[in-house]
């Protein structure tokens, strides 16, 4: 149950993340190939060892060979020979399970015959027989070096394998320049030789464009500056919210100058392993130097460039190393070498001051939300390649979309084109544009509830927002109330922001808070305190934020004109006493607005019931219809909220 005021910038979804190409895909393949090759070798290694050990553990294999060679006496023959006293001498080798038999009458130089014997026979039959027949015999185990030989062979094989393994590694390292150099292997920057984007594609941020026009000249004709001894700047910091066109602008500079565009995102530096980020920075600058003149773009530099030694647990080694490397690189080249570094951030306040020193990012260019004319310009850029019906007024769209970034506007036209195609129309009409704006602001439409009790409750909640908002002077007018859910919201009340930017008064803020509380107030009044729902969670969050801002930043409470907090919540260090005073003031404001909202609901119960019936019946009430109905009930907008100080 969102109270949707389009002015609030936090509601603008930015889709630009989707257009960024995924750096992971292209680089991952090479190592995989090496891995597969190594695996193959590994299998071979195992096979080899298996064969080896098989060979070693079967000495009988070699014995059978000898047996076949000297197949003159068998074991039973030997027993017979012993019994018939034909044997001169027997040498028994129990390990090798052989008996060397010298027969009587055998020549001195003739080799004794080797006979295989079974271990079981050694102590039993054979020995008994030899003793009985008084044949001289010896039991002498042969020097058994088979184990030692096996060990040596295994070692040699292992050594060979290791050598081969190394050779493979070195070869593949040579081929792809990766396998041996892990830090390098995942350098995740992108390079575009030609961005193909010109300043024509960038609209609505003319001041930034103008300031950066000069950078194009630096890159194109550095001699213009060096000839008169001017130092060319190295770094420019683009400051602005996401989706305002910082990346686009950087690409356009590279495109206009006709130089390569290198880009990397600060969040990609934040890796688990210490040293990887620093090595990426080194790589990036190395590549850039090889391709100078060129432009390096570092998105989300705050991810690495946060002040050192603060934040989570007193600092992050990896981030600091990366930042230090970045500083070293920035110091290490002269701007005259034709490299310009452009970094983007939404939070310049958290950046390490060292980054902003002369010779580093010493120029700051603000890229802000586009104004009315800017939005129209951006819409024109993105309407160029689309079929837009003649009845569509881009100016009217621009009017309806304060707070939208360039990315939001590009998104609106894109969504509108999709709706048009889906509806099989020839050109984008205002209907598609309106649907697209709603979608960009609040997400996709769902199907309305059928359950009548919750539907009724949601209807009261939304009408509560609408009527309290309308009856508090200074609130934006209702554009429509709907029960068609979108995104997380079950129902929505839309308000049209009246003005373009401008300052917001205290009364307007109070009216906004009361309007936000109107939903919950209606639930309470109609269904009772016990029946209120979680639907107001989002409203309450916004209420608290607004009220707190009034107290701590805008000096709109009894605490006076003191800035107690800035954008950096963590830096506020007021005393316990002040903290409780702030709390007290916030509560005071919220309670006051809540009372006001309840009063409005109570006094207009009849009109509310009628509106709820109508809403349940037709699911959407347009702003005009809403106001007409209020007129029928002779209800008019009240005086602005007044809160005693
Ligand atoms: P940022 O880098 O500030 O987050 P991007 O440059 O990535 O924003 O913007 C995303 C997309 O939104 C761009 O590719 C472009 O299509 C559109 N866009 C944003 N700002 C502008 C602009 N000022 N003019 C034209 N198109 C814009
Ligand atoms: Zn609500």
XYZ file of C-alpha atoms and ligand atoms in Angstrom:
673
model
C 0.000 0.000 0.000
C 2.208 2.647 -1.286
C 1.540 6.250 -1.217
C 3.078 7.061 -4.486
C 4.345 10.504 -4.941
C 6.490 10.676 -7.989
C 8.636 13.353 -6.516
C 10.511 11.027 -4.284
C 13.626 9.999 -6.073
C 14.054 6.793 -4.155
C 11.214 5.325 -6.110
C 12.909 5.641 -9.416
C 14.090 2.249 -10.383
C 17.182 2.373 -12.497
C 17.681 -0.306 -15.016
C 21.014 0.728 -16.327
C 22.687 -2.152 -14.621
C 21.135 -4.446 -17.142
C 22.843 -2.864 -20.071
C 26.295 -3.365 -18.690
C 27.997 -6.313 -20.247
C 29.006 -9.117 -18.034
C 32.750 -9.223 -17.788
C 32.865 -12.701 -16.369
C 31.846 -14.610 -19.440
C 34.632 -13.835 -21.832
C 37.590 -14.424 -19.577
C 36.579 -17.615 -17.874
C 37.039 -19.975 -20.773
C 40.782 -20.166 -21.146
C 41.689 -21.550 -17.738
C 38.995 -24.132 -18.143
C 40.705 -25.497 -21.203
C 43.999 -25.819 -19.355
C 42.266 -27.543 -16.544
C 40.875 -30.132 -18.873
C 44.280 -30.785 -20.371
C 45.787 -31.264 -16.935
C 43.032 -33.572 -15.906
C 43.842 -35.772 -18.895
C 47.428 -35.972 -17.780
C 46.351 -36.761 -14.294
C 44.429 -39.746 -15.505
C 47.446 -40.917 -17.406
C 49.589 -40.587 -14.324
C 47.296 -42.773 -12.312
C 47.197 -45.403 -15.028
C 50.935 -45.498 -15.175
C 51.387 -45.940 -11.469
C 48.870 -48.721 -11.430
C 50.748 -50.665 -14.003
C 53.984 -50.076 -12.157
C 52.795 -51.359 -8.842
C 51.233 -54.354 -10.513
C 54.568 -55.230 -11.994
C 56.341 -54.909 -8.700
C 53.983 -56.956 -6.636
C 54.101 -60.028 -8.839
C 57.577 -61.395 -8.735
C 56.183 -64.736 -9.827
C 55.855 -63.275 -13.248
C 59.608 -63.220 -13.717
C 59.919 -66.572 -11.986
C 57.623 -68.296 -14.406
C 59.875 -67.044 -17.116
C 62.926 -68.726 -15.551
C 60.918 -71.808 -15.022
C 59.999 -72.137 -18.626
C 63.570 -71.459 -19.598
C 65.080 -74.143 -17.331
C 62.255 -76.549 -17.525
C 64.304 -79.590 -16.792
C 63.388 -80.642 -13.293
C 60.030 -80.195 -11.651
C 59.456 -80.307 -7.913
C 58.344 -83.915 -7.907
C 61.327 -84.785 -10.050
C 63.568 -83.106 -7.471
C 62.073 -85.218 -4.661
C 62.664 -88.311 -6.712
C 66.224 -87.226 -7.457
C 66.875 -86.634 -3.778
C 65.486 -90.024 -2.870
C 67.578 -91.715 -5.498
C 70.660 -89.822 -4.266
C 71.393 -88.010 -7.453
C 71.521 -84.557 -5.898
C 74.829 -83.084 -4.824
C 73.666 -79.870 -3.218
C 70.575 -77.693 -2.816
C 70.441 -73.984 -2.122
C 67.061 -72.854 -0.998
C 65.916 -69.310 -1.402
C 62.783 -69.061 0.695
C 61.977 -65.536 -0.441
C 62.258 -66.219 -4.086
C 60.691 -69.621 -3.497
C 63.262 -71.400 -5.558
C 65.733 -74.151 -5.005
C 69.041 -74.183 -6.824
C 69.834 -77.744 -7.464
C 73.283 -79.057 -8.312
C 73.135 -82.591 -9.555
C 75.831 -85.118 -8.999
C 78.165 -85.407 -11.900
C 77.363 -81.902 -13.012
C 80.290 -79.864 -14.281
C 81.768 -77.168 -12.071
C 80.973 -74.421 -14.518
C 77.478 -75.654 -15.195
C 74.831 -73.523 -13.602
C 72.624 -75.124 -10.961
C 69.062 -75.613 -12.019
C 66.387 -73.459 -10.490
C 63.233 -75.154 -9.400
C 60.159 -73.325 -8.180
C 58.920 -74.547 -4.853
C 55.924 -73.671 -2.716
C 56.444 -71.989 0.580
C 54.515 -74.722 2.372
C 56.992 -77.263 1.142
C 60.008 -75.391 2.413
C 59.841 -76.417 6.045
C 58.048 -79.593 5.442
C 58.605 -82.148 2.790
C 61.652 -80.776 1.010
C 63.760 -80.135 4.111
C 62.792 -83.504 5.628
C 63.670 -85.244 2.438
C 67.034 -83.461 2.233
C 67.834 -84.318 5.846
C 66.746 -87.888 5.475
C 68.912 -88.381 2.446
C 71.764 -86.360 3.864
C 71.902 -84.014 0.951
C 73.822 -80.883 1.845
C 71.607 -77.853 1.647
C 71.713 -74.171 2.398
C 68.924 -71.766 3.067
C 70.008 -68.385 1.806
C 67.589 -65.731 0.878
C 68.701 -64.016 -2.281
C 69.465 -60.371 -1.956
C 65.947 -59.157 -2.506
C 66.138 -55.764 -4.133
C 62.840 -55.874 -5.984
C 61.290 -53.437 -3.500
C 64.157 -51.024 -3.824
C 64.011 -51.232 -7.579
C 60.296 -50.581 -7.455
C 60.817 -47.523 -5.334
C 63.455 -46.130 -7.634
C 61.347 -46.742 -10.727
C 58.380 -45.090 -9.099
C 60.499 -42.107 -8.188
C 61.801 -41.809 -11.699
C 58.316 -42.017 -13.113
C 57.090 -39.405 -10.691
C 59.948 -37.139 -11.542
C 59.285 -37.547 -15.240
C 55.625 -36.818 -14.767
C 56.391 -33.733 -12.769
C 58.692 -32.525 -15.485
C 56.015 -33.091 -18.096
C 53.470 -31.357 -15.921
C 55.715 -28.332 -15.600
C 56.328 -28.281 -19.305
C 52.610 -28.261 -19.978
C 52.024 -25.517 -17.504
C 54.725 -23.410 -19.004
C 53.516 -24.004 -22.517
C 49.923 -23.079 -21.785
C 51.128 -20.131 -19.788
C 53.029 -19.003 -22.814
C 50.013 -19.513 -25.024
C 47.448 -17.629 -23.025
C 49.595 -15.724 -20.597
C 47.369 -16.809 -17.790
C 47.826 -20.091 -16.059
C 50.871 -19.031 -14.080
C 49.621 -15.618 -13.223
C 46.471 -15.865 -11.227
C 46.165 -12.250 -10.200
C 46.354 -11.202 -13.783
C 44.158 -13.868 -15.193
C 40.939 -12.305 -14.092
C 41.499 -8.719 -15.054
C 37.951 -7.610 -15.447
C 38.151 -4.363 -17.260
C 36.525 -3.865 -20.594
C 37.972 -2.150 -23.563
C 36.038 -0.647 -26.412
C 38.203 0.443 -29.275
C 35.409 2.701 -30.506
C 32.409 3.545 -28.369
C 30.509 4.968 -31.327
C 28.745 7.342 -28.957
C 28.786 11.069 -29.567
C 27.670 14.065 -27.560
C 24.440 13.985 -29.577
C 23.328 10.974 -27.565
C 23.710 12.823 -24.293
C 21.017 15.308 -23.369
C 19.811 17.200 -20.363
C 23.166 17.569 -18.652
C 24.499 20.444 -20.691
C 26.773 21.949 -18.075
C 28.610 18.715 -17.540
C 28.834 18.275 -21.275
C 30.296 21.704 -21.732
C 32.868 21.207 -19.035
C 33.954 17.957 -20.495
C 34.145 19.266 -24.038
C 37.614 20.410 -23.067
C 38.660 16.884 -22.194
C 37.884 15.849 -25.743
C 40.342 18.437 -26.965
C 42.958 17.201 -24.471
C 42.687 13.774 -25.940
C 42.473 14.878 -29.551
C 45.038 17.643 -29.714
C 47.208 17.583 -26.627
C 49.790 19.721 -28.381
C 47.370 22.645 -28.177
C 47.879 22.624 -24.441
C 51.417 21.379 -24.106
C 52.674 23.963 -26.593
C 51.844 26.743 -24.199
C 53.049 24.784 -21.199
C 49.649 23.967 -19.816
C 49.397 20.824 -17.796
C 46.736 18.465 -18.919
C 44.524 17.193 -16.128
C 44.589 13.475 -15.422
C 41.423 12.830 -13.529
C 37.830 14.003 -13.557
C 35.289 12.979 -10.981
C 31.682 12.772 -12.170
C 29.344 13.185 -9.252
C 25.687 12.304 -9.492
C 22.951 9.785 -8.801
C 22.797 6.518 -10.714
C 21.231 6.613 -14.137
C 21.922 10.265 -14.853
C 24.270 9.427 -17.699
C 27.772 9.451 -16.230
C 28.879 6.341 -18.084
C 27.207 7.599 -21.212
C 29.028 10.901 -20.924
C 32.402 9.228 -20.465
C 31.753 7.033 -23.481
C 30.731 10.054 -25.504
C 34.010 11.775 -24.646
C 35.958 8.763 -25.853
C 33.722 8.575 -28.915
C 34.142 12.238 -29.768
C 37.890 12.062 -29.323
C 38.075 8.773 -31.209
C 40.115 7.068 -28.510
C 39.701 3.638 -26.850
C 37.479 3.413 -23.780
C 38.637 1.330 -20.838
C 36.174 0.713 -18.063
C 36.033 -1.070 -14.758
C 33.694 -0.834 -11.842
C 34.934 -0.153 -8.338
C 32.768 -2.933 -7.007
C 34.733 -5.373 -9.128
C 37.884 -4.528 -7.218
C 36.347 -5.681 -4.030
C 37.542 -9.237 -4.055
C 38.210 -11.787 -1.423
C 41.883 -12.079 -2.086
C 44.271 -9.440 -0.996
C 46.303 -8.148 -3.871
C 43.931 -8.977 -6.687
C 42.432 -5.503 -6.834
C 45.835 -3.857 -6.867
C 47.012 -6.144 -9.602
C 43.933 -5.317 -11.644
C 44.619 -1.643 -11.323
C 48.191 -2.238 -12.448
C 47.002 -4.243 -15.436
C 44.425 -1.680 -16.381
C 46.921 1.132 -16.437
C 49.474 -0.956 -18.246
C 47.001 -1.714 -21.020
C 45.897 1.887 -21.108
C 49.468 3.125 -21.503
C 49.935 0.764 -24.407
C 46.837 2.231 -26.031
C 47.296 5.907 -25.282
C 45.713 8.253 -26.036
C 42.732 6.715 -24.330
C 40.150 7.167 -21.603
C 39.818 5.110 -18.427
C 36.415 5.060 -16.755
C 36.107 3.848 -13.168
C 32.482 3.425 -12.146
C 31.430 3.398 -8.472
C 34.825 4.579 -7.332
C 33.498 4.907 -3.783
C 33.638 1.111 -3.525
C 37.444 1.377 -3.430
C 37.964 5.012 -2.681
C 36.341 5.262 0.728
C 38.309 7.064 3.317
C 41.034 4.791 4.567
C 40.991 3.497 8.073
C 37.297 4.095 8.676
C 34.246 1.942 8.323
C 33.798 -1.698 8.985
C 36.193 -2.885 11.620
C 38.812 -0.214 11.104
C 39.641 -0.778 7.489
C 39.851 -3.310 4.785
C 43.266 -4.365 3.605
C 42.254 -5.268 0.125
C 40.411 -2.051 -0.511
C 43.265 0.012 0.860
C 45.812 -1.773 -1.246
C 43.701 -1.249 -4.309
C 43.240 2.410 -3.525
C 46.946 2.857 -2.888
C 47.743 1.217 -6.174
C 45.288 3.517 -7.923
C 46.932 6.548 -6.344
C 50.357 5.262 -7.334
C 49.256 4.765 -10.905
C 47.667 8.192 -11.070
C 50.865 9.755 -9.830
C 52.969 7.634 -12.120
C 51.967 9.084 -15.446
C 51.894 12.550 -16.812
C 48.608 13.795 -18.163
C 50.524 14.682 -21.261
C 50.778 11.037 -22.117
C 47.205 11.141 -23.306
C 45.446 9.155 -20.651
C 42.465 10.702 -18.915
C 40.840 8.946 -16.006
C 37.163 9.618 -15.373
C 35.610 8.241 -12.223
C 31.972 8.243 -11.213
C 30.361 8.302 -7.804
C 27.172 9.153 -6.049
C 28.934 9.739 -2.746
C 31.804 12.172 -3.050
C 31.578 12.803 0.684
C 32.895 9.361 1.595
C 35.863 9.452 -0.768
C 39.378 9.507 0.585
C 40.698 13.020 0.396
C 43.884 11.743 -1.170
C 41.935 10.970 -4.327
C 41.053 14.600 -4.792
C 44.569 16.004 -4.455
C 46.020 17.968 -7.347
C 47.206 15.675 -10.074
C 44.574 13.101 -9.281
C 40.809 13.625 -9.475
C 41.142 17.318 -8.991
C 38.196 18.250 -11.187
C 34.658 17.570 -10.140
C 31.730 17.728 -12.507
C 28.196 17.429 -11.194
C 25.797 15.320 -13.207
C 22.405 15.937 -11.679
C 18.797 14.974 -12.301
C 17.670 16.590 -15.539
C 15.250 19.500 -15.359
C 12.116 19.873 -17.472
C 13.995 20.920 -20.585
C 16.638 18.311 -19.957
C 14.064 15.567 -19.674
C 12.499 16.677 -22.917
C 15.903 16.579 -24.564
C 16.596 13.081 -23.275
C 13.170 11.909 -24.467
C 13.949 13.337 -27.892
C 17.213 11.420 -28.020
C 15.536 8.147 -27.162
C 12.494 8.758 -29.375
C 14.745 9.096 -32.417
C 14.914 5.410 -33.142
C 11.282 4.684 -32.224
C 7.977 5.141 -33.993
C 6.102 7.666 -31.915
C 2.584 8.811 -32.816
C 2.199 12.467 -33.746
C -0.262 13.099 -30.934
C 2.420 12.306 -28.355
C 3.911 15.383 -26.790
C 7.348 14.732 -25.391
C 7.057 17.971 -23.488
C 3.959 16.675 -21.703
C 5.816 13.515 -20.744
C 8.717 15.579 -19.454
C 6.274 17.566 -17.359
C 4.893 14.449 -15.806
C 8.247 13.005 -14.854
C 10.121 15.217 -12.410
C 12.750 13.245 -10.532
C 13.263 10.826 -13.386
C 16.818 10.189 -14.480
C 17.952 9.738 -18.055
C 17.952 6.001 -17.485
C 14.331 6.142 -16.217
C 13.244 8.127 -19.257
C 15.020 5.790 -21.651
C 13.249 3.017 -19.815
C 9.841 4.686 -20.153
C 10.171 4.939 -23.919
C 11.447 1.405 -24.134
C 8.569 0.019 -22.063
C 6.146 2.061 -24.149
C 7.595 0.532 -27.316
C 7.145 -2.930 -25.819
C 3.507 -2.195 -24.917
C 2.970 -0.899 -28.448
C 4.351 -4.023 -30.039
C 2.342 -6.235 -27.719
C -0.833 -4.349 -28.582
C -0.006 -4.592 -32.279
C -0.110 -0.868 -32.800
C 1.809 0.999 -35.464
C 3.237 3.707 -33.220
C 3.611 4.562 -29.559
C 0.627 6.542 -28.277
C 0.010 8.397 -25.039
C -1.741 5.342 -23.589
C 1.418 3.266 -23.829
C 3.495 6.121 -22.450
C 1.222 6.454 -19.431
C 1.331 2.743 -18.761
C 5.077 2.766 -19.123
C 5.504 5.637 -16.668
C 3.379 3.830 -14.108
C 5.391 0.735 -14.613
C 8.727 2.466 -14.255
C 7.587 4.191 -11.075
C 5.842 1.348 -9.326
C 6.690 -1.902 -11.021
C 4.563 -4.374 -12.863
C 0.812 -4.600 -12.498
C -0.610 -7.617 -10.771
C -4.158 -8.932 -10.697
C -6.551 -7.310 -8.258
C -7.687 -9.174 -5.178
C -10.959 -11.057 -5.162
C -11.114 -11.594 -1.424
C -13.685 -9.009 -0.458
C -12.648 -8.326 3.143
C -9.021 -7.495 2.447
C -10.039 -5.727 -0.699
C -12.341 -3.516 1.342
C -9.587 -2.872 3.861
C -7.115 -1.927 1.183
C -9.722 0.315 -0.411
C -10.217 2.177 2.871
C -6.468 2.444 3.317
C -5.943 3.972 -0.123
C -8.924 6.294 0.082
C -7.535 7.300 3.473
C -4.298 8.411 1.802
C -6.186 10.181 -0.935
C -8.611 12.093 1.242
C -6.167 13.105 3.960
C -3.693 14.171 1.297
C -6.353 16.183 -0.466
C -7.668 17.857 2.646
C -4.285 18.959 3.953
C -3.351 22.186 2.277
C -0.048 22.010 0.479
C -0.292 18.396 -0.534
C 0.128 17.326 -4.146
C -3.209 16.609 -5.848
C -4.435 13.027 -6.283
C -3.809 11.657 -9.719
C -5.527 8.350 -9.190
C -6.341 5.724 -6.628
C -6.204 2.105 -7.642
C -6.645 -1.369 -6.246
C -4.606 -2.912 -9.004
C -1.459 -4.085 -7.261
C 1.968 -3.255 -8.530
C 5.246 -4.674 -7.402
C 5.053 -4.978 -3.624
C 2.086 -2.669 -3.258
C -1.422 -4.087 -2.919
C -3.033 -0.793 -3.787
C -1.745 2.611 -4.786
C -2.581 6.244 -4.462
C -0.790 8.435 -6.927
C -0.218 12.115 -6.456
C 0.915 14.429 -9.201
C 3.819 16.562 -8.153
C 2.802 20.126 -8.725
C 6.017 21.864 -9.091
C 9.244 21.136 -10.709
C 12.004 21.172 -8.116
C 11.994 23.721 -5.620
C 12.009 24.040 -1.950
C 9.560 22.232 0.209
C 7.921 24.138 3.002
C 7.329 22.981 6.518
C 3.617 22.819 5.847
C 4.116 20.706 2.777
C 6.207 18.269 4.748
C 3.570 18.039 7.460
C 0.870 17.504 4.847
C 2.927 14.751 3.295
C 3.361 13.046 6.646
C -0.363 13.302 7.384
C -1.194 11.967 3.932
C 1.120 9.028 4.472
C -0.560 8.319 7.803
C -4.019 8.570 6.225
C -3.920 4.928 5.192
C -3.341 3.586 8.684
C -5.699 6.140 10.214
C -8.515 4.896 7.979
C -7.830 1.288 8.951
C -8.033 2.226 12.631
C -11.177 4.283 12.373
C -13.143 1.796 10.317
C -11.896 -1.609 11.414
C -10.643 -0.824 14.908
C -7.188 -0.742 16.481
C -6.957 -4.514 16.586
C -7.626 -4.992 12.925
C -4.912 -2.772 11.516
C -2.590 -4.451 9.052
C 1.033 -4.559 8.064
C 0.076 -2.651 4.934
C 1.198 0.615 6.466
C 4.789 -0.513 7.055
C 6.168 1.307 4.081
C 4.182 4.449 4.904
C 5.472 4.492 8.461
C 9.028 4.154 7.297
C 8.680 7.203 5.076
C 6.903 9.140 7.806
C 9.703 8.503 10.250
C 12.307 9.510 7.720
C 10.548 12.755 6.863
C 9.885 13.711 10.472
C 13.447 12.971 11.463
C 14.789 15.066 8.633
C 12.617 17.944 9.764
C 14.168 17.778 13.205
C 17.780 16.950 12.508
C 18.483 18.621 9.204
C 15.970 21.306 8.368
C 15.725 22.998 11.724
C 11.958 22.675 11.739
C 11.428 21.733 15.363
C 11.910 23.079 18.837
C 15.499 21.934 18.766
C 16.211 24.873 16.554
C 18.451 25.578 13.646
C 21.066 22.974 14.315
C 22.198 20.409 11.818
C 22.337 17.312 13.945
C 22.846 14.894 11.127
C 24.182 14.965 7.646
C 23.923 12.488 4.806
C 26.387 10.299 6.612
C 24.343 8.848 9.378
C 27.329 7.248 11.008
C 29.052 10.531 11.654
C 26.468 11.966 13.986
C 27.843 12.033 17.468
C 25.406 13.870 19.670
C 24.871 13.125 23.280
C 22.331 10.753 24.731
C 20.363 13.747 25.873
C 20.117 15.228 22.385
C 19.233 11.817 20.989
C 16.245 11.528 23.252
C 15.224 15.095 22.475
C 15.294 14.274 18.772
C 13.155 11.235 19.424
C 10.726 13.321 21.359
C 10.400 15.871 18.573
C 9.967 13.216 15.901
C 7.189 11.635 17.931
C 5.549 14.965 18.462
C 5.375 15.654 14.739
C 4.161 12.172 13.870
C 1.506 12.153 16.596
C 0.278 15.546 15.563
C -0.105 14.488 11.938
C -1.716 11.222 12.961
C -4.358 13.066 14.994
C -4.992 15.328 12.068
C -5.404 12.356 9.728
C -7.807 10.629 12.109
C -9.862 13.766 12.419
C -10.166 14.101 8.650
C -11.269 10.469 8.323
C -13.818 10.829 11.086
C -15.353 13.998 9.701
C -15.693 12.674 6.188
C -16.894 9.176 6.847
C -19.820 9.419 4.407
C -17.709 10.561 1.509
C -15.126 7.903 2.310
C -17.718 5.129 2.279
C -18.995 6.288 -1.093
C -15.474 6.499 -2.512
C -14.625 3.045 -1.231
C -17.708 1.521 -2.868
C -16.820 3.226 -6.103
C -13.220 2.077 -5.877
C -14.165 -1.540 -5.210
C -16.593 -1.349 -8.082
C -14.284 0.077 -10.718
C -10.845 -0.604 -9.177
C -9.470 2.760 -10.227
C -10.636 6.300 -9.545
C -9.044 9.085 -11.529
C -8.098 12.342 -9.809
C -10.812 14.374 -11.535
C -13.548 11.931 -10.584
C -12.236 11.896 -7.036
C -12.404 15.656 -6.674
C -15.870 15.820 -8.265
C -17.199 13.376 -5.730
C -15.719 15.397 -2.899
C -17.438 18.491 -4.281
C -20.755 16.661 -4.246
C -20.220 16.205 -0.528
C -19.363 19.902 -0.268
C -15.903 19.119 1.000
C -13.197 21.606 0.215
C -9.502 21.709 0.821
C -8.709 22.829 4.321
C -6.272 25.379 5.529
C -2.674 24.289 5.756
C -1.704 22.255 8.771
C -0.482 24.397 11.573
C 1.655 22.919 14.258
C 2.520 24.847 17.357
C 6.189 25.037 18.053
P 25.162 6.351 -14.784
O 26.499 5.964 -15.309
O 25.088 7.774 -14.360
O 24.627 5.442 -13.740
P 24.342 5.595 -17.415
O 25.221 6.446 -18.234
O 24.767 4.194 -17.237
O 24.119 6.242 -15.993
O 22.867 5.666 -18.007
C 22.166 4.517 -18.398
C 21.394 4.765 -19.670
O 20.388 5.729 -19.469
C 22.246 5.309 -20.788
O 22.863 4.281 -21.499
C 21.230 6.067 -21.625
O 20.527 5.199 -22.470
C 20.268 6.585 -20.586
N 20.650 7.937 -20.176
C 21.043 8.304 -18.940
N 21.300 9.614 -18.903
C 21.098 10.085 -20.133
C 21.222 11.371 -20.722
N 21.614 12.432 -20.001
N 20.934 11.506 -22.021
C 20.529 10.449 -22.751
N 20.408 9.216 -22.253
C 20.669 9.015 -20.957
Zn -0.281 3.082 2.425
